Coordinates of C-alpha atoms in Angstrom, one line a residue:
T4 CA 107.5 109.5 99.1
G5 CA 104.4 109.9 101.2
Y6 CA 102.1 107.2 100.1
R7 CA 101.3 103.7 101.2
T8 CA 101.6 100.5 99.1
R9 CA 100.1 101.1 95.6
T10 CA 99.8 99.1 92.5
V11 CA 101.1 100.2 89.1
H12 CA 100.1 98.3 86.0
Y13 CA 102.6 98.5 83.1
V14 CA 101.4 97.6 79.7
E15 CA 104.4 96.8 77.6
D16 CA 105.3 93.9 75.2
N17 CA 109.1 94.5 75.2
E18 CA 110.7 92.2 77.8
T19 CA 113.7 94.5 78.2
N20 CA 111.6 97.5 78.9
V21 CA 109.6 95.5 81.5
A22 CA 112.8 94.5 83.2
V23 CA 114.1 98.1 83.2
M24 CA 110.8 99.4 84.6
R25 CA 110.9 96.8 87.3
G26 CA 114.4 98.0 88.2
I27 CA 113.4 101.6 88.3
L28 CA 110.2 101.1 90.3
A29 CA 112.1 98.8 92.7
Q30 CA 113.4 102.2 94.1
R31 CA 109.9 102.7 95.4
L32 CA 109.4 99.8 97.9
Q33 CA 105.7 100.7 98.3
V34 CA 105.0 100.2 94.6
K35 CA 103.8 96.8 93.4
L36 CA 104.2 96.3 89.6
D37 CA 101.7 94.3 87.5
V38 CA 102.5 93.8 83.8
S39 CA 100.5 92.9 80.8
V40 CA 102.1 92.3 77.4
T41 CA 99.0 92.9 75.2
G42 CA 96.3 95.5 75.3
L43 CA 93.4 93.0 75.6
D44 CA 95.2 91.2 78.5
A45 CA 95.7 94.5 80.2
L46 CA 92.1 95.5 79.8
A47 CA 91.0 92.2 81.5
A48 CA 93.7 92.4 84.2
I49 CA 92.9 96.0 85.1
R50 CA 89.2 95.2 85.3
R51 CA 89.9 92.3 87.6
R52 CA 92.4 94.1 89.8
R53 CA 92.1 97.9 89.8
P54 CA 95.6 99.5 89.9
D55 CA 96.3 103.0 91.2
L56 CA 98.2 104.0 88.1
I57 CA 98.6 102.7 84.5
L58 CA 101.9 103.1 82.6
L59 CA 101.1 102.4 78.9
D60 CA 103.2 101.9 75.8
M61 CA 101.6 103.0 72.6
H62 CA 102.8 100.1 70.4
L63 CA 101.3 96.8 71.5
P64 CA 100.9 93.6 69.5
D65 CA 97.1 93.4 69.4
I66 CA 95.6 96.9 69.9
D67 CA 97.4 100.2 70.1
G68 CA 97.9 102.0 73.3
L69 CA 95.5 104.8 72.3
E70 CA 92.7 102.3 71.6
L71 CA 93.3 100.7 75.0
L72 CA 93.3 104.1 76.7
R73 CA 90.0 105.0 75.1
H74 CA 88.5 101.7 76.3
L75 CA 89.7 102.4 79.8
K76 CA 88.4 106.0 79.8
A77 CA 85.0 104.8 78.4
S78 CA 84.4 102.3 81.2
A79 CA 82.7 103.4 84.4
A80 CA 84.9 100.9 86.3
T81 CA 88.2 102.3 85.0
F82 CA 87.7 105.9 83.7
D83 CA 89.3 107.5 86.7
I84 CA 92.5 105.5 86.9
P85 CA 95.4 107.8 86.0
G86 CA 97.2 106.8 82.9
V87 CA 100.7 107.9 81.9
I88 CA 102.0 107.1 78.4
V89 CA 105.7 105.9 78.2
S90 CA 106.5 105.7 74.5
A91 CA 109.2 106.3 71.9
D92 CA 106.5 107.7 69.6
A93 CA 107.1 111.4 69.9
L94 CA 104.9 112.7 67.1
P95 CA 103.0 115.7 68.3
A96 CA 99.7 114.4 66.8
Q97 CA 100.2 111.1 68.8
I98 CA 100.9 113.0 72.0
D99 CA 97.9 115.3 71.5
A100 CA 95.6 112.3 70.7
A101 CA 96.7 110.5 73.9
L102 CA 96.2 113.6 76.1
Q103 CA 92.8 114.3 74.5
A104 CA 91.8 110.6 75.1
G105 CA 92.6 111.1 78.8
A106 CA 96.2 110.4 79.4
L107 CA 97.5 112.3 82.4
R108 CA 101.0 112.6 81.0
Y109 CA 102.9 111.5 78.0
L110 CA 106.6 110.7 78.6
T111 CA 108.6 110.2 75.5
K112 CA 111.7 108.0 75.4
P113 CA 114.3 108.7 76.3
V114 CA 112.7 109.4 79.7
S115 CA 114.8 110.4 82.6
V116 CA 114.5 108.1 85.6
A117 CA 114.0 111.1 87.8
E118 CA 111.1 112.4 85.6
L119 CA 109.5 108.9 85.7
L120 CA 109.8 108.5 89.4
A121 CA 108.6 112.1 90.1
T122 CA 105.6 111.5 87.9
V123 CA 104.8 108.2 89.7
D124 CA 105.3 109.8 93.1
E125 CA 103.1 112.8 92.2
V126 CA 100.3 110.7 90.8
L127 CA 100.4 108.1 93.7
G128 CA 100.7 111.0 96.2
K129 CA 97.5 112.5 94.8
V130 CA 95.8 109.1 95.0
Q131 CA 96.9 109.0 98.7
R132 CA 95.5 112.4 99.4
Q133 CA 92.3 111.8 97.5
F134 CA 91.4 108.7 99.5
G135 CA 93.0 110.0 102.7
C136 CA 94.2 106.5 103.8
C137 CA 97.4 107.2 105.7
G138 CA 98.5 110.9 105.8
G139 CA 102.0 111.6 104.9
T140 CA 103.7 114.5 103.2
P141 CA 103.2 114.9 99.5
P142 CA 106.3 114.9 97.4
A143 CA 107.9 118.2 96.6
P144 CA 107.1 119.6 93.1
H145 CA 109.5 118.4 90.5
R146 CA 111.7 121.2 89.0
A147 CA 114.1 120.6 86.2
D148 CA 116.9 122.5 87.9
R149 CA 117.2 120.2 90.8
P150 CA 116.6 116.5 91.5
A151 CA 113.0 115.6 92.3
A152 CA 112.1 114.8 95.9
G153 CA 113.4 111.4 96.9
T154 CA 115.8 111.1 94.0
S155 CA 119.6 111.1 94.0
R156 CA 121.7 113.0 91.5
G157 CA 122.4 109.6 89.8
E158 CA 118.6 109.0 89.4
Q159 CA 118.3 112.4 87.8
D160 CA 121.0 111.7 85.3
S161 CA 120.0 108.2 84.3
T162 CA 117.7 108.0 81.3
L163 CA 115.4 105.5 79.7
R164 CA 116.6 105.4 76.1
N165 CA 115.4 104.7 72.7
P166 CA 118.0 102.3 71.2
A167 CA 118.4 104.6 68.2
D168 CA 119.6 107.3 70.5
Q169 CA 122.1 105.1 72.5
H170 CA 124.8 105.2 69.9
S171 CA 124.3 108.7 68.7
R172 CA 124.9 110.6 71.9
P173 CA 126.6 109.9 75.2
T174 CA 124.7 109.0 78.3
S175 CA 124.7 111.3 81.3
A176 CA 126.5 108.6 83.3
N177 CA 129.3 108.4 80.7
M178 CA 129.6 112.2 80.6
M179 CA 130.0 112.2 84.4
G180 CA 132.8 109.7 84.2
T181 CA 130.9 106.9 86.0
N182 CA 130.8 103.3 85.0
E183 CA 127.0 103.0 85.4
A184 CA 125.2 101.5 82.5
P185 CA 122.3 103.7 81.4
H186 CA 118.8 102.4 82.0
C187 CA 117.2 101.7 78.7
L188 CA 113.7 101.2 77.5
N189 CA 113.7 100.3 73.9
G190 CA 111.4 101.9 71.4
P191 CA 108.3 100.4 69.9

């Protein structure tokens, strides 16, 4: 990963999902993670301390993620911060609405760890090149037929799961005969 220390702000009210995201992003030592559990808290925190990337759940206890995204994109202070949705809500209308509101990407649960890390690396690499702070080589483009740059085969096969899916299909780790527990972000 060719970028310097960057801040990612994760807006998520589920403690388990926050813990899993911390574990995943711990694989990127240059990423500092800030967390808000409500949309209004996130709005205030992001205005106080501008992150380089926002990861946003769509189902929050006070305002929904789409409303928060619209507030962020309408503000001169925050409109250009890249936002990536990470949500179990996979309805095409919801995905389209988020993308039209300014989300850079919409990752639906279950999300592979490799896909999440590749997205974070790509976005933060672009921030690095845009502001030209410290050089470095941008990450290789992510292709589905091979692990993303900087990821191991284990990262590629781990997934963030919606709990409804955990019992209905085997995890990649189980299919590979490993004892690794799958990473899991619970649904809304």
